[in-house]
Short mmCIF file of C-alpha atoms and ligand atoms in Angstrom, two decimals:
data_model
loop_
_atom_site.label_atom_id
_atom_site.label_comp_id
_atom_site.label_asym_id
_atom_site.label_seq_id
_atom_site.Cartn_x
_atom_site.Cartn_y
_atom_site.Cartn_z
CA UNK A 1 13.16 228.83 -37.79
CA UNK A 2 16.36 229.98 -35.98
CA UNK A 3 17.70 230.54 -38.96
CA UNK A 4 21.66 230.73 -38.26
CA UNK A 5 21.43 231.47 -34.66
CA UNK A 6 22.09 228.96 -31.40
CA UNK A 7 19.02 229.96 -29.80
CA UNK A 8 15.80 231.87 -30.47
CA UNK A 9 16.62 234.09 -27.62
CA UNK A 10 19.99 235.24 -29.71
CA UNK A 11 17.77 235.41 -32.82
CA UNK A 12 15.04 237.42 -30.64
CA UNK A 13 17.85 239.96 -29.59
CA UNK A 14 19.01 240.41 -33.08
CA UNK A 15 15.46 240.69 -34.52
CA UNK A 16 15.12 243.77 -32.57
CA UNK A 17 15.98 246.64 -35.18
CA UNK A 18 13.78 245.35 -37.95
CA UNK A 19 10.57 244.16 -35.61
CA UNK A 20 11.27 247.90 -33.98
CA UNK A 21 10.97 249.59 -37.33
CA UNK A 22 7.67 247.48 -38.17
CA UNK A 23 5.98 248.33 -34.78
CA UNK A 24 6.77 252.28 -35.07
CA UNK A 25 5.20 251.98 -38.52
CA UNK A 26 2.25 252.25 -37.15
CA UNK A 27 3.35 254.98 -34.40
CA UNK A 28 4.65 257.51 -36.32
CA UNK A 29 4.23 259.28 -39.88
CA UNK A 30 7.37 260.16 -41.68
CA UNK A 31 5.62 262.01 -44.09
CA UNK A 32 4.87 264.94 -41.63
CA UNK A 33 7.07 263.70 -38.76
CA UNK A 34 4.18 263.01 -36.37
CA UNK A 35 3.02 261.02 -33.71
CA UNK A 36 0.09 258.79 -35.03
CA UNK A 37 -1.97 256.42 -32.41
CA UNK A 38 -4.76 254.04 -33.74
CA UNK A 39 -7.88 255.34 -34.00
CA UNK A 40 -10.21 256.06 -31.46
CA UNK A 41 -13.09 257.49 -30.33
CA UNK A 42 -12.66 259.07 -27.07
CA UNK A 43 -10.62 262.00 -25.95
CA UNK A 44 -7.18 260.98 -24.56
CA UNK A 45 -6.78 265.12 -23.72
CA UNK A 46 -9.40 264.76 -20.94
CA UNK A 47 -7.13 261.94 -19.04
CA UNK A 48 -6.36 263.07 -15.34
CA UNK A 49 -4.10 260.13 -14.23
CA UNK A 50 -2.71 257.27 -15.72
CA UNK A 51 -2.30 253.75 -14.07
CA UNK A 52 0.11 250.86 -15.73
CA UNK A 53 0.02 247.68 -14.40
CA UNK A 54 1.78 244.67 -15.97
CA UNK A 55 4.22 241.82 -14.88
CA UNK A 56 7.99 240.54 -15.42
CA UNK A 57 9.73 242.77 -18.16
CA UNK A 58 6.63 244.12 -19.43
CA UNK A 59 6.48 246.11 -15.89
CA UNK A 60 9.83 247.19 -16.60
CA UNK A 61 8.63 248.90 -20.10
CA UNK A 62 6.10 250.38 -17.94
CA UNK A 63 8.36 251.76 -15.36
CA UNK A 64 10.46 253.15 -18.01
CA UNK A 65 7.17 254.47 -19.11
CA UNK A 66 6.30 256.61 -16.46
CA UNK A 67 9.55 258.92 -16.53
CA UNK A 68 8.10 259.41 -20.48
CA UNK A 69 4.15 260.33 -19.21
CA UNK A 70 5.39 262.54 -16.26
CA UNK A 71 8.38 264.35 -18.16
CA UNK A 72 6.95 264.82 -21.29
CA UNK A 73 3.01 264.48 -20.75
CA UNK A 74 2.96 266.12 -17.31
CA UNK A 75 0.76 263.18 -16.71
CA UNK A 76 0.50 261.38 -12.81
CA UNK A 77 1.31 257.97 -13.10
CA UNK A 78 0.57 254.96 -10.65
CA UNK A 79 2.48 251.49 -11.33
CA UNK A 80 1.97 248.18 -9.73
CA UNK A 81 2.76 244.84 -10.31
CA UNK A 82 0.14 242.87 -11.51
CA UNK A 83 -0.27 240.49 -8.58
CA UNK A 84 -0.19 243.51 -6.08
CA UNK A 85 -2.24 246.26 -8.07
CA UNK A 86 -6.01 244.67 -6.46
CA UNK A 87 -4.96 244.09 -2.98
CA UNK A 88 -3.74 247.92 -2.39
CA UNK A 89 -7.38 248.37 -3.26
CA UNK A 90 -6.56 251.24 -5.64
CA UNK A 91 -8.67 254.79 -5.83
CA UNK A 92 -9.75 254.65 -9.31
CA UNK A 93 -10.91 258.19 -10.16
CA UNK A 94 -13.35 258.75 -13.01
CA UNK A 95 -11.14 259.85 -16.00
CA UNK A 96 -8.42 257.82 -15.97
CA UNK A 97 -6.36 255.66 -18.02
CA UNK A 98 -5.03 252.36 -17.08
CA UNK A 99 -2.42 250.78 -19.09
CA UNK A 100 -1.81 246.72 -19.65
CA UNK A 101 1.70 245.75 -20.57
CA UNK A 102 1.90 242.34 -21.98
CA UNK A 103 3.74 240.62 -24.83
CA UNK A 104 1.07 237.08 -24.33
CA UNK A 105 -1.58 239.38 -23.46
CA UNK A 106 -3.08 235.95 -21.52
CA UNK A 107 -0.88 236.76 -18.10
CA UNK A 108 -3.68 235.89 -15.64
CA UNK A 109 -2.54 238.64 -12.99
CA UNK A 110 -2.27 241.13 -15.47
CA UNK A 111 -5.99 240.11 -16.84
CA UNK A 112 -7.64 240.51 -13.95
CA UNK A 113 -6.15 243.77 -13.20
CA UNK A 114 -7.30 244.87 -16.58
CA UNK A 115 -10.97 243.72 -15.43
CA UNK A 116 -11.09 245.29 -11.99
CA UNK A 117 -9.87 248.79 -13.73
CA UNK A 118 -12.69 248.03 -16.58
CA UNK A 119 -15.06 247.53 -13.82
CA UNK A 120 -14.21 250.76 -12.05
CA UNK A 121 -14.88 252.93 -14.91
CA UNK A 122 -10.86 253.32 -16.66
CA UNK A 123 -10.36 253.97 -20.27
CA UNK A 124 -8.53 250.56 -21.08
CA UNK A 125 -5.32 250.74 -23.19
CA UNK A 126 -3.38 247.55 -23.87
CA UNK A 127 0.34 247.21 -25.28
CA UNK A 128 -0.06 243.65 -26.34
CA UNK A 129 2.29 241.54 -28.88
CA UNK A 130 -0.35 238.61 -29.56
CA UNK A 131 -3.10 240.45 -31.40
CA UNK A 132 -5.93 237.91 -31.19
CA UNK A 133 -5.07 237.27 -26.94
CA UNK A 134 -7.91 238.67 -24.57
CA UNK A 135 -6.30 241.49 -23.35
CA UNK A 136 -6.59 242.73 -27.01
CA UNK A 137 -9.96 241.69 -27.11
CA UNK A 138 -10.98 243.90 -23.89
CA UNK A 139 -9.37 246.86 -24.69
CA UNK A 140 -10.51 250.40 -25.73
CA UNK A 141 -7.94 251.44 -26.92
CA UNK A 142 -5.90 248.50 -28.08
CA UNK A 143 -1.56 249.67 -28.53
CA UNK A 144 -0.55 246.23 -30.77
CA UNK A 145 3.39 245.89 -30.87
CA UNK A 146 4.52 243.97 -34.07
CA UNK A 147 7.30 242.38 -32.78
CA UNK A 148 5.90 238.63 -34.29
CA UNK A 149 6.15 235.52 -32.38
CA UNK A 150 8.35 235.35 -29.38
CA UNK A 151 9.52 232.12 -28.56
CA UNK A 152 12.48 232.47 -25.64
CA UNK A 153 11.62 232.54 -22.20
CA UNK A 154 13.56 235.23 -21.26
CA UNK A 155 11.56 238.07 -23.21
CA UNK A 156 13.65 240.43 -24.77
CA UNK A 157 12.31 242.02 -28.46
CA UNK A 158 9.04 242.23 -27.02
CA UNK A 159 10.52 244.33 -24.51
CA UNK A 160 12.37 247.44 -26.79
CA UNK A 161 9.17 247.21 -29.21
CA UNK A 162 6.25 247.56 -25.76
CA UNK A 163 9.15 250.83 -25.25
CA UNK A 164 8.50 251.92 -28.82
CA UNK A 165 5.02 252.05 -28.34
CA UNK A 166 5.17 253.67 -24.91
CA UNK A 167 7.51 256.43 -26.10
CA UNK A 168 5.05 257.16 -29.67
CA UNK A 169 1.96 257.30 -26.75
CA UNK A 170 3.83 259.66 -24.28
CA UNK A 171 4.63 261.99 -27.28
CA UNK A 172 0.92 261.70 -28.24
CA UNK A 173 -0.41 262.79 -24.76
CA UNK A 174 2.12 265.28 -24.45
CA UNK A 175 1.02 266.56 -27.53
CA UNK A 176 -2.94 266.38 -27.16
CA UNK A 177 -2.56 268.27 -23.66
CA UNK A 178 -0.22 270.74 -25.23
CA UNK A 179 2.62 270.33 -23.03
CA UNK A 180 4.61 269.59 -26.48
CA UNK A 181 4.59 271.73 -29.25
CA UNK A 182 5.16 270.67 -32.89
CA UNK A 183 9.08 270.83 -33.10
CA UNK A 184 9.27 268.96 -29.99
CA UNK A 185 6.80 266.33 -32.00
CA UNK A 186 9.29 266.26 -35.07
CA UNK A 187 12.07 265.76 -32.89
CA UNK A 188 11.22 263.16 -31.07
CA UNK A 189 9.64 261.16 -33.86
CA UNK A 190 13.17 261.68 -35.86
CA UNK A 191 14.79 260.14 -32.68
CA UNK A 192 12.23 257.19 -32.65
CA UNK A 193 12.56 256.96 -36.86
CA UNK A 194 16.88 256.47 -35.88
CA UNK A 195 16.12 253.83 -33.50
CA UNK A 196 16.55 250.89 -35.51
CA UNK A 197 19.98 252.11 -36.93
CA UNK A 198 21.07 252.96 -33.03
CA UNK A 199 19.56 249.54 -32.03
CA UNK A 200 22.46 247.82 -34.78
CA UNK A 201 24.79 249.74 -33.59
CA UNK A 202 24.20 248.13 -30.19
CA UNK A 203 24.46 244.88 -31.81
CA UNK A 204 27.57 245.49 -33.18
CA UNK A 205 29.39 244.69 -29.51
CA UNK A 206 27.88 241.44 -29.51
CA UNK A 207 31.41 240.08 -29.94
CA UNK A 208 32.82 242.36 -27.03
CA UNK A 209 30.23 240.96 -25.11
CA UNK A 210 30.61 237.46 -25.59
CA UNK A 211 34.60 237.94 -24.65
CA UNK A 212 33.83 239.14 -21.13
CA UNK A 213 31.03 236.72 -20.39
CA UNK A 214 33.93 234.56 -18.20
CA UNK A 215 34.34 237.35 -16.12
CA UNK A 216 30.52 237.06 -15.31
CA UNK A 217 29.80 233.39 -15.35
CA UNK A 218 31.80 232.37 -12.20
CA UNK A 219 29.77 234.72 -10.16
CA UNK A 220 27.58 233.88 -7.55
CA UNK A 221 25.67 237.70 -7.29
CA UNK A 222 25.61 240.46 -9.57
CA UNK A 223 24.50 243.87 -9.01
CA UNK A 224 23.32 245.98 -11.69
CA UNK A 225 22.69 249.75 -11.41
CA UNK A 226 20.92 252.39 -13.14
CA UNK A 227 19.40 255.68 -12.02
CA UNK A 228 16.45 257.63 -12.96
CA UNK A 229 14.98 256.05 -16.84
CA UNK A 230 17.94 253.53 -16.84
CA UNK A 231 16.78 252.16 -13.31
CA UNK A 232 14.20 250.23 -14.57
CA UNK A 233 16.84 248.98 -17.06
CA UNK A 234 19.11 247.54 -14.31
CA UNK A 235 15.82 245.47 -12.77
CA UNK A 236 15.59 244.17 -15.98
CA UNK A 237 19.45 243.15 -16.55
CA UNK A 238 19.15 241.42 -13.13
CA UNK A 239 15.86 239.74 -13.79
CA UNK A 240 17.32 238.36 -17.59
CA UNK A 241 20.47 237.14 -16.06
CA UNK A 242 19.06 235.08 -13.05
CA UNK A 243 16.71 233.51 -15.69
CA UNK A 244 19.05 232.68 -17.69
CA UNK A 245 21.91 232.03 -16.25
CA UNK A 246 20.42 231.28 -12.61
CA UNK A 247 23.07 233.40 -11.11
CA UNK A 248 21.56 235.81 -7.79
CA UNK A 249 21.16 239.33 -10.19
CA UNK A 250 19.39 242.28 -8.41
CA UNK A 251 18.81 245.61 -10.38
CA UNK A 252 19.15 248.86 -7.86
CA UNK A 253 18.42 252.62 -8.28
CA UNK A 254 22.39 254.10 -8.27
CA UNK A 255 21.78 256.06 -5.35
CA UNK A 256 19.98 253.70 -3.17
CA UNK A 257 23.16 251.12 -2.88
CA UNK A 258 24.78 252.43 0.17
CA UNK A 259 21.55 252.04 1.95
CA UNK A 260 21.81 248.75 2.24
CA UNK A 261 23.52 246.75 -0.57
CA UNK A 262 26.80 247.62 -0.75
CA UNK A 263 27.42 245.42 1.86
CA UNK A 264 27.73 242.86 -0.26
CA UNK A 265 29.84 244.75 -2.45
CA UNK A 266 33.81 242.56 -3.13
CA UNK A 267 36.09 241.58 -5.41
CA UNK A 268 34.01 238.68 -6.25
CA UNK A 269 30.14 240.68 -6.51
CA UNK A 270 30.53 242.33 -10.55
CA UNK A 271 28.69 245.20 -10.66
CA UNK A 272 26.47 246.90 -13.92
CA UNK A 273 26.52 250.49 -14.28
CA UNK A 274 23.99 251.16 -16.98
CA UNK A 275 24.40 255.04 -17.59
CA UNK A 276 24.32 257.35 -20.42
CA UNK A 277 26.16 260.67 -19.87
CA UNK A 278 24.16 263.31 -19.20
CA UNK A 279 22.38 264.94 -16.18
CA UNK A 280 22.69 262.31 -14.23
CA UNK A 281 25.64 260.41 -15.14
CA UNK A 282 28.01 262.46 -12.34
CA UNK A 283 25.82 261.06 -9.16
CA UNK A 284 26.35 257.98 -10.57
CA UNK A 285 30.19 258.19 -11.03
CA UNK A 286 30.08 258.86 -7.32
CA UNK A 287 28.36 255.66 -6.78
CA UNK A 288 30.75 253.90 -9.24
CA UNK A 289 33.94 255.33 -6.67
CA UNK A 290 32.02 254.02 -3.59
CA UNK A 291 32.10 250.43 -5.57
CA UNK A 292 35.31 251.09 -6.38
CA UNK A 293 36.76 251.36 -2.83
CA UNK A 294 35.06 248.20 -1.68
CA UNK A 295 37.33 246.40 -4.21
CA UNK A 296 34.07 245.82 -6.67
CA UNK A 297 34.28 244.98 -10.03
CA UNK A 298 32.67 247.33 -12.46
CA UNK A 299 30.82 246.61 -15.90
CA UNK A 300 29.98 250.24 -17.33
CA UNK A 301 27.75 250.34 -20.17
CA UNK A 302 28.09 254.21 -21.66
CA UNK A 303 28.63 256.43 -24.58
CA UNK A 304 32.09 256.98 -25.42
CA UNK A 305 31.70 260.60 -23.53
CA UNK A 306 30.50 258.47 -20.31
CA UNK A 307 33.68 256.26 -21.21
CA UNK A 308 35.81 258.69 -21.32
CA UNK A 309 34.82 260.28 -17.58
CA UNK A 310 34.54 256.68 -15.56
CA UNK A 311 35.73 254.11 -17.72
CA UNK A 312 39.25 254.09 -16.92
CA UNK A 313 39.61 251.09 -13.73
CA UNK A 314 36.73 249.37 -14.89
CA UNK A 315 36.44 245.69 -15.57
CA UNK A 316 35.14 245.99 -18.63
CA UNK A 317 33.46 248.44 -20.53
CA UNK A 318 30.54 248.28 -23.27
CA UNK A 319 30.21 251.52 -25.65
CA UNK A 320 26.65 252.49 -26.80
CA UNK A 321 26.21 255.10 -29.39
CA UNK A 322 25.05 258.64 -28.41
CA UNK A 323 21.76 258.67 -28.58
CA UNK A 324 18.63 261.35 -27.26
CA UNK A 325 16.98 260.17 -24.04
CA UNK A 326 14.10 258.72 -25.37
CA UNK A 327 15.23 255.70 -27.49
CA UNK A 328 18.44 255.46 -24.81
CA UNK A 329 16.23 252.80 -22.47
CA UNK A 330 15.89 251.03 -25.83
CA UNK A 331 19.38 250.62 -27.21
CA UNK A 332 20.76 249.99 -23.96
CA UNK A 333 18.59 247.16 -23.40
CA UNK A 334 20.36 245.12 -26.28
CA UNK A 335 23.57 244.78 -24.40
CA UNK A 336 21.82 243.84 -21.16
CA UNK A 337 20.04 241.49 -23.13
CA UNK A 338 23.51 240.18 -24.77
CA UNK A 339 25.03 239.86 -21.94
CA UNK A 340 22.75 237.94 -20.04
CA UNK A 341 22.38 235.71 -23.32
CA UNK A 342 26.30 235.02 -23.22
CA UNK A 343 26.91 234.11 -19.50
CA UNK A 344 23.84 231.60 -20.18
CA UNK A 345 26.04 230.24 -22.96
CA UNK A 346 29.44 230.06 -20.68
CA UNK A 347 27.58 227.92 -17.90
CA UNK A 348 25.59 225.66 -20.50
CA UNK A 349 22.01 226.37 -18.90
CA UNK A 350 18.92 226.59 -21.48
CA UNK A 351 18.58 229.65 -22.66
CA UNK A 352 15.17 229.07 -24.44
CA UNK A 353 13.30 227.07 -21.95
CA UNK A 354 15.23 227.82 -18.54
CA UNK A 355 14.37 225.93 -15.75
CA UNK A 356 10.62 226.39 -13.65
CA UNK A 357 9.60 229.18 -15.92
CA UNK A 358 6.40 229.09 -18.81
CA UNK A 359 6.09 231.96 -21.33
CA UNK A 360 3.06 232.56 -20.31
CA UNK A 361 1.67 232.77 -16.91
CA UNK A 362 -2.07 231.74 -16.52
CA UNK A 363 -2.29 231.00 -12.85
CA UNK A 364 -2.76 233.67 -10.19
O1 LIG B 1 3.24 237.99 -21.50
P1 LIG B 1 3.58 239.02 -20.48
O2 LIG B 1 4.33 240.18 -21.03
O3 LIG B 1 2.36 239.48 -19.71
O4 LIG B 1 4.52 238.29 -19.44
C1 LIG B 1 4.98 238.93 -18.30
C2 LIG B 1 6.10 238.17 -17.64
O5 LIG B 1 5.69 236.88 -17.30
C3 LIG B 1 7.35 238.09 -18.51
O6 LIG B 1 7.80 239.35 -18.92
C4 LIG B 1 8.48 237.36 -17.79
O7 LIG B 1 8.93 238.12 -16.70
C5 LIG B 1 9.60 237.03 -18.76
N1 LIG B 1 10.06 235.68 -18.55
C6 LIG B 1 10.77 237.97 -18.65
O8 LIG B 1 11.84 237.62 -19.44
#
């Protein structure tokens, strides 16, 4: 079943473009360039708020998700955890939607969220990978991705295909509460239709990759940063490398390092800069100088026009095509992925079935 690869995790990664295409198959029509959502029978116009609430990388999707309902959708959006979301004792207004994130769709925390919203009167929408699971069973409005059978631990096409499906729905909000007009809706479905082609393009560095693993491996704790949509990306580099690899990782918004982490920052703490150019992308040069000075080693994962600003005194750098904000969380999650995949391989761990972890996560 591996096929040619060393693991199902490395087969996972590079399944990505194709099970991306199949799940936006049923997300978008090329015919007229549109959004298209599953049918159902209530009015998704009428939402007020939206709540997500999901665990492990599938929260990351959703975090990711909530820069795509607020900037596009205009849409108020309240994430949790899933083991957290109850015990805040949540106000739950009539007329909201409540989104469940989860490739097993069996994740017990995650479950009983979806039950507690249920019971307080949310429209229920689940992104779920295992079509038959109970969270696709309880749902109103069930979101299926099609990204087939995920065996590796450490989830990863799961991951960019639950983003597919979150970027097709924020379009489709936007567009029922007319904050995005029909141009807009062509756009952004052309962007989503070029993802798979931007997603092998990503793949082409797996070599690059592999050849600075050694620079990673020997590390003790790694720091990954990302700032504004690509935060949530960084929290998801750290979380695939410590499973992996079982080296310390944390993920931390750019701008909130000198409050507290770069104190750790030496010659011997590798840091991640995940950042596109664009708005942003000057704050976080500043960030990458403030590394710099502490002797830190910096990974930068940009565009060649990102390169080409901060990549000069960098460890290593990884070059992403240009792509349009909305599929950028996507393709820049295949060389976090990668990279997590090949410092596994330098230290020998098991990448499929790393140590004290299940798939899937029935206990509270
Ligand atoms: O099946 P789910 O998406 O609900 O699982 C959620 C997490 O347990 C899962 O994403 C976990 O964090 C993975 N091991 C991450 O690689």
């Amino acid at each position: 079943e591996k096929g040619n690869f060393r693991h199902f995790m490395q087969k996972e990664i590079y399944d990505q473009p194709t099970v991306v295409a199949q799940t936006l198959q049923s997300y978008v029509r090329r015919d007229d360039e549109s959004v298209a959502l599953p049918q159902i029978d209530f009015d998704l116009s009428s939402i007020k708020r939206v709540t997500i609430v999901a665990c492990g990388t599938s929260y990351y999707a959703g975090l990711v998700a909530k820069y795509w309902f607020e900037h596009f959708a205009r849409l108020p959006v309240d994430i949790d955890v899933a083991s957290e979301f109850r015990y805040r004792d949540p106000v739950l207004e009539p007329g909201g939607l409540a989104i469940f994130i989860s490739q097993s769709g069996e994740t017990a925390d995650t479950l009983a969220a979806l039950r507690h919203c249920k019971a307080n009167g949310q429209t229920i929408a689940v992104v779920v990978n295992v079509p038959t699971s109970s969270m696709a069973r309880e749902a109103d409005l069930l979101l299926p991705t099609h990204a087939g059978p995920e065996i590796g631990v450490a989830s990863t096409k799961a991951f960019t295909c639950q983003l597919a499906v979150l970027a097709a729905l924020a379009a489709h909000l936007a567009v029922k509460r007319g904050r995005m007009t029909r141009d807009e809706e062509r756009k952004v479905v052309r962007n989503l239709i070029e993802t798979p082609s931007a997603l092998n393009a990503a793949l082409a560095y797996d070599d690059a990759i592999a050849a600075m693993a050694h620079l990673i491996a020997p590390a003790r704790d790694v720091l990954y940063l990302g700032r504004g949509q690509d935060y949530p990306l960084a929290l998801e580099g750290a979380l695939k490398l410590k499973e992996i690899s079982y080296i310390h990782a944390e993920g931390y918004a750019s701008g909130e390092m000198k409050h507290g982490p770069i104190a750790l920052i030496d010659e011997h703490v590798p840091v991640i800069v995940i950042a596109p150019s664009g708005p942003l992308f000057e704050k976080t040069v500043s960030n990458m100088q403030e590394v710099r000075a502490r002797g830190g080693k910096i990974v930068l994962i940009s565009d060649a026009e990102g390169l080409a600003e901060a990549g000069e005194g960098c460890m290593a750098t990884i070059e992403m095509p240009q792509v349009h904000p909305l599929i950028a969380p996507l393709v820049y999650a295949v060389p976090v992925q990668l990279l997590a995949y090949h410092v596994a391989c330098v230290k020998g761990t098991d990448v499929d079935q790393p140590r004290n972890l299940a798939k899937s996560v029935t206990v509270e």
